[in-house]
XYZ file of C-alpha atoms in Angstrom:
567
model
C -21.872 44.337 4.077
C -23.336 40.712 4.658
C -23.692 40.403 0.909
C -19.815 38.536 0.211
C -20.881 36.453 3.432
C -24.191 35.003 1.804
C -22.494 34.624 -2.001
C -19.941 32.977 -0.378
C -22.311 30.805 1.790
C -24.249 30.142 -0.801
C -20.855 28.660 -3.186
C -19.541 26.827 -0.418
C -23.460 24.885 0.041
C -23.411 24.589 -3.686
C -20.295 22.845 -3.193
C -21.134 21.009 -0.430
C -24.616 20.003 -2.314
C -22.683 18.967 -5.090
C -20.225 16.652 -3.580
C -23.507 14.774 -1.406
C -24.927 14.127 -5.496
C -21.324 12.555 -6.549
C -21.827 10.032 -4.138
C -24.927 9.275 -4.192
C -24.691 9.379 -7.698
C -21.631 6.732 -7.626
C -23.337 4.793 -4.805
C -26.424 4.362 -7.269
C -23.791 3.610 -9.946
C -22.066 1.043 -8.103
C -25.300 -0.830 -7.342
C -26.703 -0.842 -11.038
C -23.443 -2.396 -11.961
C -22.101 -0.461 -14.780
C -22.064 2.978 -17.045
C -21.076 5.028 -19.553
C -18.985 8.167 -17.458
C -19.583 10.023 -21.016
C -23.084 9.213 -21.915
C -26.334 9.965 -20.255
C -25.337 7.869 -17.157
C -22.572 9.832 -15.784
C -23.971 13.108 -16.559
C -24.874 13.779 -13.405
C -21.360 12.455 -12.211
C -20.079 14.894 -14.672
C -21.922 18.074 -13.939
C -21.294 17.434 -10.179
C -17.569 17.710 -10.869
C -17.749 20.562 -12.910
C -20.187 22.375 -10.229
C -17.318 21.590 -7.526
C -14.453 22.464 -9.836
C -11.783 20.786 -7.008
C -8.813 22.878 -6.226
C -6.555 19.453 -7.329
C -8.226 19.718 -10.975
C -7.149 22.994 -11.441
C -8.699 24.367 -15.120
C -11.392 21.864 -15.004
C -13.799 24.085 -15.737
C -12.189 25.911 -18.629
C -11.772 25.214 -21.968
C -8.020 24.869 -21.727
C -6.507 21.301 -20.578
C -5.670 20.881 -17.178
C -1.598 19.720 -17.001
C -1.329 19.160 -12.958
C -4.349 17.745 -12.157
C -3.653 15.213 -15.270
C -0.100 14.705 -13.639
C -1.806 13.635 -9.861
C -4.599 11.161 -11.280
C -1.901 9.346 -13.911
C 0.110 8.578 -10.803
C -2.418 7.224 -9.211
C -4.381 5.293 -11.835
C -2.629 2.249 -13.206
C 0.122 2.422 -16.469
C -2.109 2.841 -20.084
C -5.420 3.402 -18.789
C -5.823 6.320 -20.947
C -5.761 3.606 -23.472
C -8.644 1.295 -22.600
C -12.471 1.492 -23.049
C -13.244 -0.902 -20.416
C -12.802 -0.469 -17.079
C -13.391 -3.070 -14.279
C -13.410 -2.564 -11.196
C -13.021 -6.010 -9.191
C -12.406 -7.963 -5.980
C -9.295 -9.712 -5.376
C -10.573 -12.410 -7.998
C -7.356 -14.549 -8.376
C -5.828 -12.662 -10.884
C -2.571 -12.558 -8.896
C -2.523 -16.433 -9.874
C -2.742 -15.965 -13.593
C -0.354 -15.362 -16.255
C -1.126 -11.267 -15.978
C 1.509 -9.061 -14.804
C 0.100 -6.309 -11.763
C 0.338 -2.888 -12.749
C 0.668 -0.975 -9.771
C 0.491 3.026 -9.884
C 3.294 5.339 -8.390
C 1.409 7.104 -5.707
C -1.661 4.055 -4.505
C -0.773 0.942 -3.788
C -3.397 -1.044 -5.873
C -3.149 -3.894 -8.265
C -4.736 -3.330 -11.805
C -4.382 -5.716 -14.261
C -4.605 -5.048 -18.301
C -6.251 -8.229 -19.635
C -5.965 -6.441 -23.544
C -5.769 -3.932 -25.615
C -9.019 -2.664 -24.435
C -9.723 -3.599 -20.765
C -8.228 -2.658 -17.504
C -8.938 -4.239 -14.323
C -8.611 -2.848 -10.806
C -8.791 -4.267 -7.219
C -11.029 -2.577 -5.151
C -9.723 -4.294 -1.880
C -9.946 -1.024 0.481
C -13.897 0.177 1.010
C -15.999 2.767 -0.687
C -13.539 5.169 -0.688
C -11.114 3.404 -3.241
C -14.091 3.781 -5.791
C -15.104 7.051 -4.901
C -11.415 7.838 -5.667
C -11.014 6.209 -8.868
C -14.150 7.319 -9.862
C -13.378 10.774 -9.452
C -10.337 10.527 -11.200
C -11.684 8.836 -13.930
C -14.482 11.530 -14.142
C -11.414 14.022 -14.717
C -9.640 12.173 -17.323
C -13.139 11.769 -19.322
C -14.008 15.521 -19.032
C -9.852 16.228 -20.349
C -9.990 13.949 -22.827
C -13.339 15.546 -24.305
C -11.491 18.884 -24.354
C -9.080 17.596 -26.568
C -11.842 15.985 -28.896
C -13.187 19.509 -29.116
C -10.063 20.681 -30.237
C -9.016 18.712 -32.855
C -12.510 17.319 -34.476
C -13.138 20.416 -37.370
C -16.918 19.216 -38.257
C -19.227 16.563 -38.315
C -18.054 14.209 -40.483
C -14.834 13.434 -38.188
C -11.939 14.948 -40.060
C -9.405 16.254 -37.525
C -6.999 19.629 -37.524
C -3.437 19.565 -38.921
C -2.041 19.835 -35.124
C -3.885 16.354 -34.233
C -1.959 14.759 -37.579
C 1.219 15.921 -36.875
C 0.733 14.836 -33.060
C -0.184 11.563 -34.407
C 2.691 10.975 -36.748
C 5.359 11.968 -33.605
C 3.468 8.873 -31.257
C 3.641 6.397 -34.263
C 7.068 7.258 -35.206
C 9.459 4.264 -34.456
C 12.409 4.804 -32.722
C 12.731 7.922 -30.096
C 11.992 11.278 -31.290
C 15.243 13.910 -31.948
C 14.696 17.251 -29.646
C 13.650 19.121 -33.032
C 10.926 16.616 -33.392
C 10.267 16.664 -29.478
C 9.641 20.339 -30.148
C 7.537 20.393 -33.012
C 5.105 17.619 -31.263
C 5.401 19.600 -28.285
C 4.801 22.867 -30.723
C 1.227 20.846 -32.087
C 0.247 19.496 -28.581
C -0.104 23.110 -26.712
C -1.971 24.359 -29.498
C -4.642 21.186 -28.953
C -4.137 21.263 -25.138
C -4.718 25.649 -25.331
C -1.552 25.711 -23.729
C 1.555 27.694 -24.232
C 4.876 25.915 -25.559
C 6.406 26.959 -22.219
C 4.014 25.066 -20.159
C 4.410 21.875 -22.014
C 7.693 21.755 -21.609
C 7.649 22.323 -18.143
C 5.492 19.109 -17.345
C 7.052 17.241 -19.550
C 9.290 15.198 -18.144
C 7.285 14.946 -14.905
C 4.751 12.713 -16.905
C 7.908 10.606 -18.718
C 8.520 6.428 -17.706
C 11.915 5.040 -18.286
C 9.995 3.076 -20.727
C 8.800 5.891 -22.433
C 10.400 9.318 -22.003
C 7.357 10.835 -24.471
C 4.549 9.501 -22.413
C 2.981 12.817 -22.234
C 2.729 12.897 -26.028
C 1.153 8.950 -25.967
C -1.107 9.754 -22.918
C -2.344 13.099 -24.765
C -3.254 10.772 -27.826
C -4.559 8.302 -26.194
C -7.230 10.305 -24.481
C -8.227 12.548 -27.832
C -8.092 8.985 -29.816
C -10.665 7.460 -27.506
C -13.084 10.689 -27.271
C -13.279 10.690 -31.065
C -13.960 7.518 -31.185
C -17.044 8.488 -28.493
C -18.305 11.283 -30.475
C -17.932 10.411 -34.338
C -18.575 6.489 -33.658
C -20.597 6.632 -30.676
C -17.970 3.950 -29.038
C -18.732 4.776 -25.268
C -16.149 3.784 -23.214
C -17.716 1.705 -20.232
C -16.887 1.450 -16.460
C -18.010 -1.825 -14.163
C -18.330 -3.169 -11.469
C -17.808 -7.163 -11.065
C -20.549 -9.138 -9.343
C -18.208 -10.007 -6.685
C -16.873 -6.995 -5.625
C -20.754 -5.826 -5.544
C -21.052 -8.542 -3.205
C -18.099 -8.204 -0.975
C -18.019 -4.449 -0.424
C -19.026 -3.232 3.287
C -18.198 -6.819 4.961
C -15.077 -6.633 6.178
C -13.107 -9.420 4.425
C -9.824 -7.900 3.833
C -9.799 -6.036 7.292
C -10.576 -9.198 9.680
C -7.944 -11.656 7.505
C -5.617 -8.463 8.484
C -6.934 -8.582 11.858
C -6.294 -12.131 12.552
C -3.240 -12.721 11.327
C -1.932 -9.570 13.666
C -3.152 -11.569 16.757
C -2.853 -14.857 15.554
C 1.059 -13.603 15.645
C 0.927 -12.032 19.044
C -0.597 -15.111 20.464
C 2.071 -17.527 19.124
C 4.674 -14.659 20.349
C 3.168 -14.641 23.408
C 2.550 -11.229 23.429
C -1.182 -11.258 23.195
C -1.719 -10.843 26.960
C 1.101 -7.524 26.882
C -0.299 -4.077 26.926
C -0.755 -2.999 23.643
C -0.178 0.220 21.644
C -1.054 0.713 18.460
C 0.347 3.460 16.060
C -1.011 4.359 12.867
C 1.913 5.552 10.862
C 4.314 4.687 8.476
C 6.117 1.488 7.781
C 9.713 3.910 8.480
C 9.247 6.393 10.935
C 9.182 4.272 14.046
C 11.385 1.681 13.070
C 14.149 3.913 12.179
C 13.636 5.922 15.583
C 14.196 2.936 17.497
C 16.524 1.108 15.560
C 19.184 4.176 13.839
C 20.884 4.934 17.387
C 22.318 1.612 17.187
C 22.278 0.484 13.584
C 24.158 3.908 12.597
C 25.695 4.508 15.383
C 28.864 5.970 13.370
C 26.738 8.149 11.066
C 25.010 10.020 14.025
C 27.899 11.042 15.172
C 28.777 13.032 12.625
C 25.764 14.280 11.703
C 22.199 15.081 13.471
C 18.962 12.895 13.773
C 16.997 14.482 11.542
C 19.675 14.549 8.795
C 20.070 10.524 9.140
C 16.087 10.745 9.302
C 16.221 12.422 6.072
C 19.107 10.594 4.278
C 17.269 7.074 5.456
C 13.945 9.051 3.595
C 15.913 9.057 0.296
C 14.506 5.828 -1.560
C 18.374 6.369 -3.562
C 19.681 5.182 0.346
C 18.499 1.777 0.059
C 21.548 0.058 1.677
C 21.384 2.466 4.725
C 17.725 1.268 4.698
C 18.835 -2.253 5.032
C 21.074 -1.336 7.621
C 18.251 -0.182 9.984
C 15.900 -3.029 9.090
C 17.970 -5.547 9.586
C 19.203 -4.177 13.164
C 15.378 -4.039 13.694
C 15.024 -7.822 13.003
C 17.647 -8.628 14.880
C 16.736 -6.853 18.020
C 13.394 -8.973 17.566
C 11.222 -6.598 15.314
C 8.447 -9.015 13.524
C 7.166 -7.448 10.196
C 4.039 -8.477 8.508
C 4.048 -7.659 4.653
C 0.193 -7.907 4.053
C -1.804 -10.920 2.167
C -5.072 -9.878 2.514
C -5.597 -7.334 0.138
C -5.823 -4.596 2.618
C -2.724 -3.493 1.717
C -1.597 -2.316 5.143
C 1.734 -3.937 6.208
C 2.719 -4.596 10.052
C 5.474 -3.823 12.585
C 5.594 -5.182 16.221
C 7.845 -4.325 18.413
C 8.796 -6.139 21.804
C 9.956 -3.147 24.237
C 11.242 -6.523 26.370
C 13.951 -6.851 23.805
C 14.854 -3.328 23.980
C 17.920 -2.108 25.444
C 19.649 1.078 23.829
C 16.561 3.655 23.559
C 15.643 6.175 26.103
C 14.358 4.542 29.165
C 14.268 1.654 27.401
C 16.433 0.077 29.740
C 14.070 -0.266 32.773
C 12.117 -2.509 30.318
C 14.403 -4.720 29.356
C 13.942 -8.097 29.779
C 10.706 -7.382 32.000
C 8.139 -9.843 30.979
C 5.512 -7.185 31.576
C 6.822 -4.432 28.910
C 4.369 -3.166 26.347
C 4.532 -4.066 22.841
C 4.020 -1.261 19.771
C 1.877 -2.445 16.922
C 2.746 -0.023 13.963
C 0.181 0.063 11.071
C 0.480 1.311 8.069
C -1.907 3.920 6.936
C -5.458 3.004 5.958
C -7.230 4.749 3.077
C -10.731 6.611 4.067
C -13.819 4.243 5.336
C -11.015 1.346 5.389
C -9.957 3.040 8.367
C -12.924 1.776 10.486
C -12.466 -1.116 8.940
C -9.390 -2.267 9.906
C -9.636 -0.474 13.448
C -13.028 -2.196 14.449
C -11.622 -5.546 13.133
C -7.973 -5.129 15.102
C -9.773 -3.996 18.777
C -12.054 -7.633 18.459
C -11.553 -9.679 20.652
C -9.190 -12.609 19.559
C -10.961 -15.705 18.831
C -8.404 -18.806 20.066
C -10.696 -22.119 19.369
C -13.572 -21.377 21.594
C -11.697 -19.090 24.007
C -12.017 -15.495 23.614
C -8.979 -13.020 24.620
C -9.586 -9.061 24.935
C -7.001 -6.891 23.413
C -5.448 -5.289 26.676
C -4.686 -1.805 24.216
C -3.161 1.231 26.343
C -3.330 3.959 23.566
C -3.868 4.044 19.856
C -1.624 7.014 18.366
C -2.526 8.282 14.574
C 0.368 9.781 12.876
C -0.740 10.925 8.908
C -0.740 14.165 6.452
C -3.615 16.408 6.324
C -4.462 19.490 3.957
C -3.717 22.564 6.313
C -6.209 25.304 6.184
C -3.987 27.700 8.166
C -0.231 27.703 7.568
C 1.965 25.859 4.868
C 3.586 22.451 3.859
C 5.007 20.424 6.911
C 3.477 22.926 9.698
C 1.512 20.315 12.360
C -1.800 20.151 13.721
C -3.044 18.443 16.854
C -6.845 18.006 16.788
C -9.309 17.806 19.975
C -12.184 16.565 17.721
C -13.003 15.081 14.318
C -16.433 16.165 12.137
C -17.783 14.187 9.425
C -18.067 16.239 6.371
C -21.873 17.025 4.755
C -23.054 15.802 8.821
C -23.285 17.129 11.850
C -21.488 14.418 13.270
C -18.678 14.674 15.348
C -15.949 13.289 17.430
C -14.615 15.133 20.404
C -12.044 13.238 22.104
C -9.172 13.921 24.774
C -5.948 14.151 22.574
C -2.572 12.859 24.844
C -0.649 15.216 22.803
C -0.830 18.673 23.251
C -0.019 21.759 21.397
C 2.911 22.605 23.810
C 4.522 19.032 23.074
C 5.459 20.136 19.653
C 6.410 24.049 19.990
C 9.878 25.686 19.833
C 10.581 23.156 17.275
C 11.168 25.366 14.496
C 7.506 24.469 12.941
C 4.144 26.201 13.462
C 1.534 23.847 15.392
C -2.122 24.791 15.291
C -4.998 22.903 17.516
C -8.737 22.913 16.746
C -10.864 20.039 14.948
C -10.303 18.238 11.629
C -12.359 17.813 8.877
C -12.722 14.084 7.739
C -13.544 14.624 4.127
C -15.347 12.126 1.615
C -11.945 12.420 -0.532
C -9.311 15.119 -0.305
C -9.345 15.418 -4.294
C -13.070 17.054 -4.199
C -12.293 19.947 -1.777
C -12.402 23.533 -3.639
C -11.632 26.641 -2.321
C -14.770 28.140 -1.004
C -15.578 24.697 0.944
C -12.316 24.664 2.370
C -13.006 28.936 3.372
C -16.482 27.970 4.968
C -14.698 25.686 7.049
C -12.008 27.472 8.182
C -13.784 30.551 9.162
C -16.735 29.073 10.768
C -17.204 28.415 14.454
C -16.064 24.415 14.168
C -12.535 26.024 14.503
C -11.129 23.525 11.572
C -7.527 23.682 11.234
C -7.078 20.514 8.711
C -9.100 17.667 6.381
C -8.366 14.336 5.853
C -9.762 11.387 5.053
C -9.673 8.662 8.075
C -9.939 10.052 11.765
C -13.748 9.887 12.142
C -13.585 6.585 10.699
C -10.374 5.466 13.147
C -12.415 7.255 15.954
C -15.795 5.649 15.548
C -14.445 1.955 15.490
C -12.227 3.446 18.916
C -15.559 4.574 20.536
C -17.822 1.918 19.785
C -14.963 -0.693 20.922
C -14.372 1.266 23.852
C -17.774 2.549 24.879
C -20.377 0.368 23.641
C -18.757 -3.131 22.861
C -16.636 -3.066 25.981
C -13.889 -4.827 23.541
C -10.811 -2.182 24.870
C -10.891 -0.034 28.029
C -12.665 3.376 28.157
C -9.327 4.763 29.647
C -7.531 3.880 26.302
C -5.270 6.871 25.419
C -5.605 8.762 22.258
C -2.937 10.603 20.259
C -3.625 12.353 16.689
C -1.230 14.142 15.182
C -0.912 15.603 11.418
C 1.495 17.196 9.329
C 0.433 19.458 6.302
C 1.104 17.647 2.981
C -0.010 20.843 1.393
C -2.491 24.108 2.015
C -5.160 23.464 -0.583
C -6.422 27.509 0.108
C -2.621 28.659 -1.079
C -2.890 28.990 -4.855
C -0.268 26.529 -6.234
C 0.150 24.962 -2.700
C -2.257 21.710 -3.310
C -1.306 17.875 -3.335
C -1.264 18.550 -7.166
C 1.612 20.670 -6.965
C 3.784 17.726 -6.385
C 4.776 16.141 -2.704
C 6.598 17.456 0.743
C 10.065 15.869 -0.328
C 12.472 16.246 2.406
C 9.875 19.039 4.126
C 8.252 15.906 5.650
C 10.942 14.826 7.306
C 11.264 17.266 10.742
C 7.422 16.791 10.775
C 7.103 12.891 10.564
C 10.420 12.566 13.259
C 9.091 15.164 16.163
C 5.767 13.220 15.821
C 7.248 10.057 15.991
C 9.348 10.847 18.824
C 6.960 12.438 20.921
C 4.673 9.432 20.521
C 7.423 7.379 21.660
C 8.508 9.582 24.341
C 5.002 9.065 25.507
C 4.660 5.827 25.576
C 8.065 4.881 27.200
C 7.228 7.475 30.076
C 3.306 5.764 30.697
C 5.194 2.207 30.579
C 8.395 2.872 33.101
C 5.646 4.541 35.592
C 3.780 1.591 35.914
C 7.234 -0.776 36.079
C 7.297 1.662 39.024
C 4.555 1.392 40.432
């Protein structure tokens, strides 16, 4: 009877094992400088991957091409990288003051820059985790793009199947493409891809540009153009890694410019000596809380919160948007669009200036009422970065002023191991994946804060995971039936919660009483079959979860900061 126990034991340590070699394997990499992902070099990267076989990547392992996996990573790698041989992976190196145009992908807010034909260039301006990210992705697209080089290469000499050449003649064709064309590309490209006609045309339009309505046909190309090239010419395409970015990685240059110019602002606000709270959120949620009741006043009453919540969500709403942000202004809101590469923007809020929100007006005008400091959301190890930088103290000449911070309050998605898309978890402790480490903590928010709101909530610990894209399902099984009672994964909460502890427990930079909130919604349940981040995002599902957090975090800290006008 133990026997399915052990077998699956022994997958999810294979799995485990195998995601410890990727990054070692890309830490090595990264230190040497530069290699070839398909040549001897990134074998190891390679067979790692393949080992893991990630939920997110789907058929990776199988002959056949992979169509959503493809979809996630060409959202989040930049415009015609399919194309190019050379990849760099840079610093912010000035290229923001030259004459090339920023490419920045759908789904990551990164700059990449395509200096020709051949080369691609992308900022790493966000830690380790960035290229561990990219990397991985990349990985993918190599492995893919061999797949379709075995398909279409008929011997040794190069010459390609009639599929390939009828492919090819659809992507040079000038001028767009009738729908009987479409279809007889589309006809060619499942036979090379091992797919089915239907499943083309499913994706099909998820992968086109308003450029390019056939980019799934170009990026399909591209990919099989470049392996050839690999196999019958031995042109390896190359990945590196500048000397700066080498250089700068792991010292905290983005995250203490970000730092600084938070207080710097505070201080000249005079707000630096207020009580503090910080939320890590998004750059919508809290402003649109605090500011709709006033800004739409006329909307909410004829319809409910969370339907102005969701119509303010709807990117097509931009006006309403407007509406709310320029309210926010008004009523003294200071917004910091980031400069320092971290690419984290900035909301205070003055609670002083506050008059129309719930208990908002015992605060009003009281010189001693808290200010919120919202943060967008950091990305992996960056998390510690930017935390440990913020709680320094602030350096004014030769003066030093503490941060006097009441609570810090993370808001962000997780993977839910328990449950389905936009269900909530509130976590007592983080772990460290492949490490015994963890991070036990006393969470303000409790189960019961967040019940009877038509949503399941689930408590237990969280699983901070090296990247979300390398979890597969027998890792993600160990977890959740083992005795570390995991409920989630995601990428930053150790990290937030190690810079919190060190600055409140060793450094002495923040109080040890500072109060912690963590909550998470489930941006998908990578154990449901056709439930992962791949299968596209929450849409309007994210809503209700992203609001009741929100508010409750609010509720919270309007509560703590009337007691003590009290008292």
């Amino acid at each position: 009877m133990t026997e399915p126990l052990n077998i699956g034991r022994n997958r999810a340590q294979e799995s485990t094992n195998a995601i410890e070699r990727m990054y070692i394997t890309m830490r090595h990499l990264f230190i040497r400088g530069f290699y070839k992902p398909m040549g001897v070099s990134g074998e190891t990267l390679r067979e790692a991957l393949l080992t893991l076989r990630p939920e997110i990547y789907g058929t990776i392992g199988e002959s056949k091409v992979e169509l959503s996996g493809l979809q996630y990573i060409i959202e989040r790698l930049p415009e015609g990288i399919e194309e190019c041989s050379f990849i760099n992976l840079t610093s912010d190196e000035g290229y923001s003051n030259s004459h090339f145009k920023p490419i920045i992908p759908p789904k990551r807010r990164r700059n990449c820059y395509r200096i020709d034909d051949e080369q691609m260039n992308i900022e790493i301006t966000r830690g380790r985790s960035e290229i561990y990210d990219i990397l991985t992705h990349l990985t993918f697209m190599f492995i893919e793009s061999h797949k379709i080089m075995q398909n279409v290469v008929i011997n040794e000499a190069g010459h390609t199947s009639r599929d390939w050449e009828k492919l090819k003649v659809a992507v040079l064709k000038e001028g767009d493409l009738s729908q009987k064309e479409k279809e007889i590309a589309i006809t060619h490209t499942a036979n090379i891809l091992g797919r089915t006609f239907a499943e083309i045309n499913q994706v099909y339009d998820r992968f086109a540009t308003p450029e390019n309505p056939h980019k799934f046909l170009h990026l399909i190309h591209s990919l099989g153009k470049l392996a050839i090239r690999e196999v019958i010419h031995g042109d390896k395409r190359v990945i590196t890694f500048s000397p700066i970015v080498r250089e700068r990685l792991g010292h905290h240059i983005h995250g203490e410019v970000w730092a600084n110019t938070i207080k710097k602002t505070l201080n000249e606000h005079g707000l630096l000596d207020r009580k503090l709270h910080i939320i890590s959120a998004n750059m919508h949620s809290v402003m649109n809380t605090l500011f709709s009741p006033i800004a739409l006043e006329e909307l909410l009453n004829e319809k409910s919160n969370f339907q102005v919540y969701e119509q303010l969500s709807n990117a097509k709403n931009e006006e309403l948007r407007q509406t709310v942000t320029k309210k926010a202004k008004e009523q003294g809101m200071i917004s910091l669009d980031d400069k320092s590469g971290t690419n984290i923007d900035v909301q205070i809020f003055d609670l002083a200036k506050l008059s129309h929100y719930k208990g908002s007006d015992k605060l009003y005008g009281n010189e001693d009422a808290p200010v919120i400091i919202v943060m967008d959301y950091a990305f992996g190890e960056q998390a510690y970065e930017t935390m440990d930088e913020l709680l320094k103290p602030f350096k004014d000449g030769e003066e030093q002023k503490a941060m006097n911070v009441e609570s810090i309050s993370i808001m962000g998605k997780a993977g839910i191991l328990e449950g389905g898309k936009g269900d909530l978890m509130i976590p007592d402790a983080h772990l460290f994946e492949g490490t015994a480490d963890n991070y036990p903590f006393h969470n303000e928010l409790k189960k019961s804060d967040l019940e009877d709101q038509g949503l399941r909530v689930y408590d237990g610990s969280m699983v901070t995971v090296l990247g979300t894209s390398l979890q597969n399902r027998d890792l993600l099984k160990f977890f959740h039936d083992s005795t570390w009672n995991v409920i989630g994964l995601e990428m930053e909460g150790a990290h937030y919660q190690k810079a919190i502890q060190a600055a409140a427990k060793l450094r002495g930079n923040i109080s040890e009483k500072v109060k912690l909130r963590y909550a998470y919604y489930a941006s998908d349940n990578p154990l449901e079959t056709g439930s992962t981040l791949a299968s596209g995002g929450l849409g309007t599902a994210g809503v209700k979860p992203t609001y009741l957090i929100t508010e409750k975090i609010l509720e919270q800290i309007f509560n703590d900061a009337v007691q003590h006008t009290k008292s």
